[in-house]
Coordinates of N, CA, C and O in Angstrom, one line a residue:
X1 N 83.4 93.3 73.6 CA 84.7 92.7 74.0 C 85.4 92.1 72.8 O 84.7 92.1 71.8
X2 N 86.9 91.5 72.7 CA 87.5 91.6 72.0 C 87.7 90.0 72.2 O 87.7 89.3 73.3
X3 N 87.9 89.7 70.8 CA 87.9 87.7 70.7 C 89.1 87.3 71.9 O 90.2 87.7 71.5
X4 N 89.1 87.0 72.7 CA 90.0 85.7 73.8 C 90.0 86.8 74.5 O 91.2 87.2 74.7
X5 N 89.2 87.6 75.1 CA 89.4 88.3 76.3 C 88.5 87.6 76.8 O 87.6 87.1 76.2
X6 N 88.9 87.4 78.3 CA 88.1 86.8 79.7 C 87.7 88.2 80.7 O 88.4 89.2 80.7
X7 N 86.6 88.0 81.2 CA 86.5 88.7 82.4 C 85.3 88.0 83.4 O 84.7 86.9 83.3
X8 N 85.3 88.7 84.0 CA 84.6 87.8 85.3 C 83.2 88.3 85.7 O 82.9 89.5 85.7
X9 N 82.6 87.4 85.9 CA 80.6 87.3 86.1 C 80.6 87.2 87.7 O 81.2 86.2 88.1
X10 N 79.9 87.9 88.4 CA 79.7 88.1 90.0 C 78.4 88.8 90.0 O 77.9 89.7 89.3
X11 N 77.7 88.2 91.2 CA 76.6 88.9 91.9 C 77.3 90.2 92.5 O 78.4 90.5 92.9
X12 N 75.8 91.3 92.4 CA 76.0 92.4 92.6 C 76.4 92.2 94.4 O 76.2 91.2 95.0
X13 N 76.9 93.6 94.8 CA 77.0 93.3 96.8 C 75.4 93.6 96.9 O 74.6 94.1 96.2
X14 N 75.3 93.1 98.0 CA 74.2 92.8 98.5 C 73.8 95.0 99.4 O 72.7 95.5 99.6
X15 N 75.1 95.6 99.7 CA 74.6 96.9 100.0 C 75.3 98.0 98.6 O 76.2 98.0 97.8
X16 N 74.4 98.6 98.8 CA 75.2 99.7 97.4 C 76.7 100.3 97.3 O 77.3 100.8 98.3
X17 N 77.0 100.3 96.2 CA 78.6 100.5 96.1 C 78.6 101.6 96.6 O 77.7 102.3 96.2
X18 N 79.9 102.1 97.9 CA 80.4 103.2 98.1 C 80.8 104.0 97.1 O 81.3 103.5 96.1
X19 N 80.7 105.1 97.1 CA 81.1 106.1 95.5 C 82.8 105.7 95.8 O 83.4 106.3 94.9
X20 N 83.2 105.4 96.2 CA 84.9 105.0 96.7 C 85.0 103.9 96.3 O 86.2 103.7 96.4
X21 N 84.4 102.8 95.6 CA 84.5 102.0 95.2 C 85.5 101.6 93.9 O 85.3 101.9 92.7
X22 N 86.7 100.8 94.4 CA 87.4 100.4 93.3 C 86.9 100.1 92.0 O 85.7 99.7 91.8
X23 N 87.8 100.3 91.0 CA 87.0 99.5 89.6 C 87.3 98.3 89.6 O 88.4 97.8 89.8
X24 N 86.1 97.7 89.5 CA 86.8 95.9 89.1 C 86.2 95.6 87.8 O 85.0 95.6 87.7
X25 N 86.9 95.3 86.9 CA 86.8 94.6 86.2 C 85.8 93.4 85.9 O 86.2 92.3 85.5
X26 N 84.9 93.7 86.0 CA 83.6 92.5 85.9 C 82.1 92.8 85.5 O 81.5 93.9 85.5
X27 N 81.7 91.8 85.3 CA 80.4 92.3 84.9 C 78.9 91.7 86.2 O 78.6 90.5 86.3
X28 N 78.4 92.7 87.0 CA 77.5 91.9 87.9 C 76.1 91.3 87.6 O 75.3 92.1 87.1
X29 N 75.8 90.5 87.6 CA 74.9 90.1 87.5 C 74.3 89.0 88.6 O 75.0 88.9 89.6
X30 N 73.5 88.4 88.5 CA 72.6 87.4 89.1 C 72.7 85.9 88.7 O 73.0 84.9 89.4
X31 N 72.4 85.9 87.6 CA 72.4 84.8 86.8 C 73.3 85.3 85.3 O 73.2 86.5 84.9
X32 N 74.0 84.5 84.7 CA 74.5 84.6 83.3 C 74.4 83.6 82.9 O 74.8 82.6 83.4
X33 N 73.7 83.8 81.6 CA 73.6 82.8 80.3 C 74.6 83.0 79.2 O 74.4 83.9 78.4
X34 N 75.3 82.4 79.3 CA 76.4 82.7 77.8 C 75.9 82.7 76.7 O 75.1 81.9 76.4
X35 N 76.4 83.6 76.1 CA 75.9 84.1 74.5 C 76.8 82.8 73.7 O 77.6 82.3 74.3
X36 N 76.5 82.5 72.4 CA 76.5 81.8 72.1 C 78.3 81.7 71.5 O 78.9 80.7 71.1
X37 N 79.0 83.3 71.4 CA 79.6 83.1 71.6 C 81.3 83.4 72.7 O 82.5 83.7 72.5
X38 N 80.6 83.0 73.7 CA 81.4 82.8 74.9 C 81.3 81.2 75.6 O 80.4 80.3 75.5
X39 N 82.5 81.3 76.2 CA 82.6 79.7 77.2 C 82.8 80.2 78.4 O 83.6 81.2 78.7
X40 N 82.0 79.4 79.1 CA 82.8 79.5 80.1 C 84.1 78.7 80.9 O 84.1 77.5 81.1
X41 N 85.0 79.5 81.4 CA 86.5 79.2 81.4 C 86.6 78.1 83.0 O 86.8 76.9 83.0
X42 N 86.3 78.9 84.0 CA 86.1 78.5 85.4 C 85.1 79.1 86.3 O 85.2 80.3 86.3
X43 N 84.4 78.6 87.0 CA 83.9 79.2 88.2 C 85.0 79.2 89.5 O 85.7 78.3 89.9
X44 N 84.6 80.6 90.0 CA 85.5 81.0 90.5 C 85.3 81.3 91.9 O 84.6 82.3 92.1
X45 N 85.8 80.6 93.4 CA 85.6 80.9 94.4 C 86.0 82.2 95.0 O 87.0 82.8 94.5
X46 N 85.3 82.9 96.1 CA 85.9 84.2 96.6 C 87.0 83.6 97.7 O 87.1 82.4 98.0
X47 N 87.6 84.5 98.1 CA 88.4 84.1 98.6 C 87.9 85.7 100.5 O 87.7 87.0 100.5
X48 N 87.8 84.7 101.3 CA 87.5 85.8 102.4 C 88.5 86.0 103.6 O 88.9 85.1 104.3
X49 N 89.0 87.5 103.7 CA 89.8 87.5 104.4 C 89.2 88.7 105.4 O 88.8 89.8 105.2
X50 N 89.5 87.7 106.7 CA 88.6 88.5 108.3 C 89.9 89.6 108.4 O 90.9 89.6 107.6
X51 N 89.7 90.4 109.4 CA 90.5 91.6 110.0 C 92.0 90.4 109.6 O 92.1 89.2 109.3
X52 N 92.8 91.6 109.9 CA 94.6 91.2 110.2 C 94.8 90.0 109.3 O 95.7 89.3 109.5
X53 N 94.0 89.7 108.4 CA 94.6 88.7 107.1 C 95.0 89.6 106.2 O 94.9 90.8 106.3
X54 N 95.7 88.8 105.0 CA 96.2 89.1 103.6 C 96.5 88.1 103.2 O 96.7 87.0 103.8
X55 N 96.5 88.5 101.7 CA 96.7 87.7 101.1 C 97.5 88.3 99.4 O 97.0 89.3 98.8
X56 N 99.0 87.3 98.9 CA 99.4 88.3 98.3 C 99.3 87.8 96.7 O 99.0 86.6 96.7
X57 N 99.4 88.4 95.6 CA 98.7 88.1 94.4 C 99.6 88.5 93.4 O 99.8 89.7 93.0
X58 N 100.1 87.1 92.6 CA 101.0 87.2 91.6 C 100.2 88.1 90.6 O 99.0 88.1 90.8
X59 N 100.7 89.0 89.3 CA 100.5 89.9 88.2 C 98.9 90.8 88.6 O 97.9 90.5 87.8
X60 N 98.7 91.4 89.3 CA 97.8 92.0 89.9 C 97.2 92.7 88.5 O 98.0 93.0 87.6
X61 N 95.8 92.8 88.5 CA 95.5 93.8 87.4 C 95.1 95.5 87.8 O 94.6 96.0 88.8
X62 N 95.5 95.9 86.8 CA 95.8 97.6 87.0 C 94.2 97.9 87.0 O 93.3 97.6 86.2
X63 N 94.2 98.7 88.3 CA 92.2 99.3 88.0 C 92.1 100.3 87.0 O 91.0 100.7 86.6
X64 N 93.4 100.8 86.5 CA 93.0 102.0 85.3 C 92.7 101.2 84.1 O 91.6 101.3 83.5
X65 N 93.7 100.3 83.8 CA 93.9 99.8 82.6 C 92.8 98.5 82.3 O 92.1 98.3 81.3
X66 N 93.0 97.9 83.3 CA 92.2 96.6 83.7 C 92.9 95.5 82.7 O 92.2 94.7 82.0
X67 N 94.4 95.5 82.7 CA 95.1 94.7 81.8 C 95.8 93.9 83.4 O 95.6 94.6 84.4
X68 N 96.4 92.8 83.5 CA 97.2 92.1 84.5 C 98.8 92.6 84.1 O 99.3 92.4 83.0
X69 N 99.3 93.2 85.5 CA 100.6 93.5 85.6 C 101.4 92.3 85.3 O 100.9 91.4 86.0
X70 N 102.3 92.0 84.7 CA 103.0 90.7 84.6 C 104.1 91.1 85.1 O 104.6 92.3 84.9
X71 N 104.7 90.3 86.1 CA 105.6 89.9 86.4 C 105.6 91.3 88.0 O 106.7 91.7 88.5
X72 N 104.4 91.8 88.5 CA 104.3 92.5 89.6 C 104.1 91.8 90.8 O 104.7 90.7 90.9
X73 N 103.4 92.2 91.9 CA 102.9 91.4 93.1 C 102.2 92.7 94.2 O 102.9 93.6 94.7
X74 N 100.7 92.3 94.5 CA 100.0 93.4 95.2 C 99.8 92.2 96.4 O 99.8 91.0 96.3
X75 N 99.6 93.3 97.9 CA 99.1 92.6 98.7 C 97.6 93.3 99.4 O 97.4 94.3 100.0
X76 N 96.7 92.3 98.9 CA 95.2 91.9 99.4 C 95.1 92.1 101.1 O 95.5 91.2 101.7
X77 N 94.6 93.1 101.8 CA 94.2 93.3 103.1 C 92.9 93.2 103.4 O 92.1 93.8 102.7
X78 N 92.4 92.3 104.9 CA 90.9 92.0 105.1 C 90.8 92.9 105.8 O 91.8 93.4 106.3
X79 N 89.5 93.4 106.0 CA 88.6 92.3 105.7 C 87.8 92.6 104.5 O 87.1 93.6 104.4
X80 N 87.9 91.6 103.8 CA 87.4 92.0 102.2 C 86.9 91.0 101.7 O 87.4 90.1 102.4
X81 N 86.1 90.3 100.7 CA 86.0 89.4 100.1 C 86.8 89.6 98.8 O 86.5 90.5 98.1
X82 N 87.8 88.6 98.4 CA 88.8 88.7 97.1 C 88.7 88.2 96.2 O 89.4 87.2 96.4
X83 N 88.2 88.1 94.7 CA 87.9 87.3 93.6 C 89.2 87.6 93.0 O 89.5 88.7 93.2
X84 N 90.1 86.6 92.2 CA 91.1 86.8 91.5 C 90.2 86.9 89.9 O 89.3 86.2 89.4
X85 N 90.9 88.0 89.4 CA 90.1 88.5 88.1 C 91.2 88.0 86.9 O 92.3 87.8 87.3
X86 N 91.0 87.6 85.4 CA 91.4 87.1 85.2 C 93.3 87.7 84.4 O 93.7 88.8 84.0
X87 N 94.0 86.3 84.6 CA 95.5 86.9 85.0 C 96.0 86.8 86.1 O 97.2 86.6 86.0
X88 N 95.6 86.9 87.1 CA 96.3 87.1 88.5 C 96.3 85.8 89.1 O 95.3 85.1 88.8
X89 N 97.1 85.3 89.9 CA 97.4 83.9 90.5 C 97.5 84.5 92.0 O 97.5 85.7 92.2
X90 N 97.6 83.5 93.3 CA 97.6 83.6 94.2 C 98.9 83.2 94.3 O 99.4 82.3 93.6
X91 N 99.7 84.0 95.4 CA 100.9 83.4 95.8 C 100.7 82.4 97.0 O 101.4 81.4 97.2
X92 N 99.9 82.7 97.7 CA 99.8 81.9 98.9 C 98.6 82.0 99.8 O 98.5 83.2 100.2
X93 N 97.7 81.1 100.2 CA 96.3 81.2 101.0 C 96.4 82.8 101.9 O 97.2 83.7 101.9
X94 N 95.3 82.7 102.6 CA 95.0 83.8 103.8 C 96.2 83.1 104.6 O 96.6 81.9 104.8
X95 N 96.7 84.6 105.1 CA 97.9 84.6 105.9 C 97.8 85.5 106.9 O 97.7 86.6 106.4
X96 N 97.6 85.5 108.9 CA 97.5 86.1 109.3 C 98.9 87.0 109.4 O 100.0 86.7 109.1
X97 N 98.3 88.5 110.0 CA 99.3 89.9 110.0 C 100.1 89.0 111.5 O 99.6 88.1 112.3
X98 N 101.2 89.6 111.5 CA 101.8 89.3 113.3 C 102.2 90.8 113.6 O 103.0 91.7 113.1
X99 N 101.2 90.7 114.8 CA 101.4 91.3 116.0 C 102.6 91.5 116.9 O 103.3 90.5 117.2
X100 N 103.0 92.5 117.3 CA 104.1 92.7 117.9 C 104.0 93.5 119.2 O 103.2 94.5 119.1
X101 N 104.4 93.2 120.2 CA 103.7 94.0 121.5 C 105.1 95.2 122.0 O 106.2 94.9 121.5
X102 N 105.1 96.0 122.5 CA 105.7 96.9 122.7 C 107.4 96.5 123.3 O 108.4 97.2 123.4
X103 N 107.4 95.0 123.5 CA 108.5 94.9 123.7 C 109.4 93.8 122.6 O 110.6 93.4 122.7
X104 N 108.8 93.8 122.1 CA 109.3 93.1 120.6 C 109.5 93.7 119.4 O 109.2 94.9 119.1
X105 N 110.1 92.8 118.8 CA 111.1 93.7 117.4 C 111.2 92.5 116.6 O 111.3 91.4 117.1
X106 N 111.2 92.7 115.5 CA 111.2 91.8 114.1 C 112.3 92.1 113.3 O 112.8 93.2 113.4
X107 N 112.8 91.1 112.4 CA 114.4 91.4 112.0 C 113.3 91.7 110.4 O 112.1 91.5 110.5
X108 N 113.8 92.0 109.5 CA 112.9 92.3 108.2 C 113.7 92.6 107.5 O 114.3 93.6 107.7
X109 N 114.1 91.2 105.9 CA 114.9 92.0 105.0 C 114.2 91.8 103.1 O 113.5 90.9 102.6
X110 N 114.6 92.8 102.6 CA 114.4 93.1 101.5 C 113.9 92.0 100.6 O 115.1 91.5 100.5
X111 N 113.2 91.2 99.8 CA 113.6 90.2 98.7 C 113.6 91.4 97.5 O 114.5 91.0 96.7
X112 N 113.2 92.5 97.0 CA 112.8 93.1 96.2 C 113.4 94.6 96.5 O 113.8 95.0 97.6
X113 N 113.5 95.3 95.6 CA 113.5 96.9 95.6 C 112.2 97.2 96.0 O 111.3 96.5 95.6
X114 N 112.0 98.5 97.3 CA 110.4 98.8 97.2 C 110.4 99.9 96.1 O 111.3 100.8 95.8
X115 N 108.8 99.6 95.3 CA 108.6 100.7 94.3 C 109.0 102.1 94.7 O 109.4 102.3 95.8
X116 N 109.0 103.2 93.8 CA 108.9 104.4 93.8 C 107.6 104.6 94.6 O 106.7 103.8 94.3
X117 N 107.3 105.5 95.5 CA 106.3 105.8 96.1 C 105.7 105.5 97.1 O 104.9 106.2 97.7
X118 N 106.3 103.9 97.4 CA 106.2 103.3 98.4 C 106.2 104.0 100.1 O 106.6 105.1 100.3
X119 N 105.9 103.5 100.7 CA 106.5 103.8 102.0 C 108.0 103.0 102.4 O 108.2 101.8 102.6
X120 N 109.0 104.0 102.5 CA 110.1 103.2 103.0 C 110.9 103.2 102.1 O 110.2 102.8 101.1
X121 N 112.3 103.4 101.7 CA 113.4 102.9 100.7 C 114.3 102.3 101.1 O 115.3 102.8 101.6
X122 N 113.8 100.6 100.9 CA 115.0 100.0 100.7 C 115.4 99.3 99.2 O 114.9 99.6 98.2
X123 N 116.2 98.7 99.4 CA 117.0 98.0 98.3 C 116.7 96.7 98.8 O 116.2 96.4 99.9
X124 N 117.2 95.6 97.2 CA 116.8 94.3 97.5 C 118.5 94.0 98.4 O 119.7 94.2 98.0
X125 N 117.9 93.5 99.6 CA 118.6 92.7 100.6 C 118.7 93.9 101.8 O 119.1 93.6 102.9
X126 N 118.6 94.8 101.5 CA 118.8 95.5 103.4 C 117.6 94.8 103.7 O 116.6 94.3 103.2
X127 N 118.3 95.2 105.2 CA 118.0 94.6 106.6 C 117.2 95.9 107.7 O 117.9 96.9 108.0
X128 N 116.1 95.7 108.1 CA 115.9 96.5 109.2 C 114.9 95.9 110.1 O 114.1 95.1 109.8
X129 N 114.9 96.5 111.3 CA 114.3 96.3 112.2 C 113.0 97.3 112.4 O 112.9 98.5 112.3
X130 N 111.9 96.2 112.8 CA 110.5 96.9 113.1 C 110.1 96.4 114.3 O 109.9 95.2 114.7
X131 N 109.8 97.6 115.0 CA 109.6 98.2 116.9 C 107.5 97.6 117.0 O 106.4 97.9 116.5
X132 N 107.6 97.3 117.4 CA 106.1 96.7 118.3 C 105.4 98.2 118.4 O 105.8 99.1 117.6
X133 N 104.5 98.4 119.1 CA 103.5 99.5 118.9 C 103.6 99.5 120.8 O 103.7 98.6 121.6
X134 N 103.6 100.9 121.1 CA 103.6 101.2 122.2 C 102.0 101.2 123.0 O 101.0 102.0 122.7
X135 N 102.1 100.0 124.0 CA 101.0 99.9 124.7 C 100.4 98.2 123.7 O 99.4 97.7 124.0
X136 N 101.1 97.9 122.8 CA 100.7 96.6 121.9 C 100.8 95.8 123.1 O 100.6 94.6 123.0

């Protein structure tokens, strides 16, 4: 590792990684003893989010690069357990999904351009409406 780089110390999962398994950025272990020369920065709570939560995450880090996106924003879907790796800030606690029943509709407008690739093209500030799920 390279002088003032941080990265994060976590117990392995308790079942074996799916070969589908994201990269995260960390090192697992059990126990860590810091080498003499490392500090440690913070201990770090998970953050747990059941079915139909999220949770959304200022400068998200890239799983290729494993550098923090600055100035981006990813949204975290449960049910997952979520460690913020280092760089990335929370924008706001676990936030339940809302439900919409087949006779409801939600007004929904833009703060942002959606990326290239995205699902959906809007621009920042259109406006559209999203239809409930038939039988919801």
């Amino acid at each position: 590792r390279k002088a003032g780089e941080e990265w994060l110390v976590c117990a392995p999962p308790a079942e074996p990684p799916s070969p589908n398994r994201a990269v995260q950025y960390s090192d697992e272990s059990r126990t860590h003893m810091p080498h003499v020369c490392e500090t440690v920065v913070a201990r770090v709570d998970a953050i747990v989010l059941r079915a139909l939560h999220y949770v959304t995450v200022d400068n998200p880090v890239d799983a290729r690069t494993g550098h923090a996106q600055a100035g981006k924003r990813a949204v975290r879907v449960g049910p997952q357990k979520v460690f913020l790796l280092p760089g990335e800030c929370l924008v706001h606690g676990p936030r339940r999904a809302l439900l919409l029943t087949a006779v409801q509709r939600m007004l929904v407008r833009a703060t942002e351009a959606v990326p290239a690739g995205a699902p959906g093209d809007h621009s920042c500030g259109d406006t559209d409406g999203v239809a409930g799920a038939p039988g919801g």
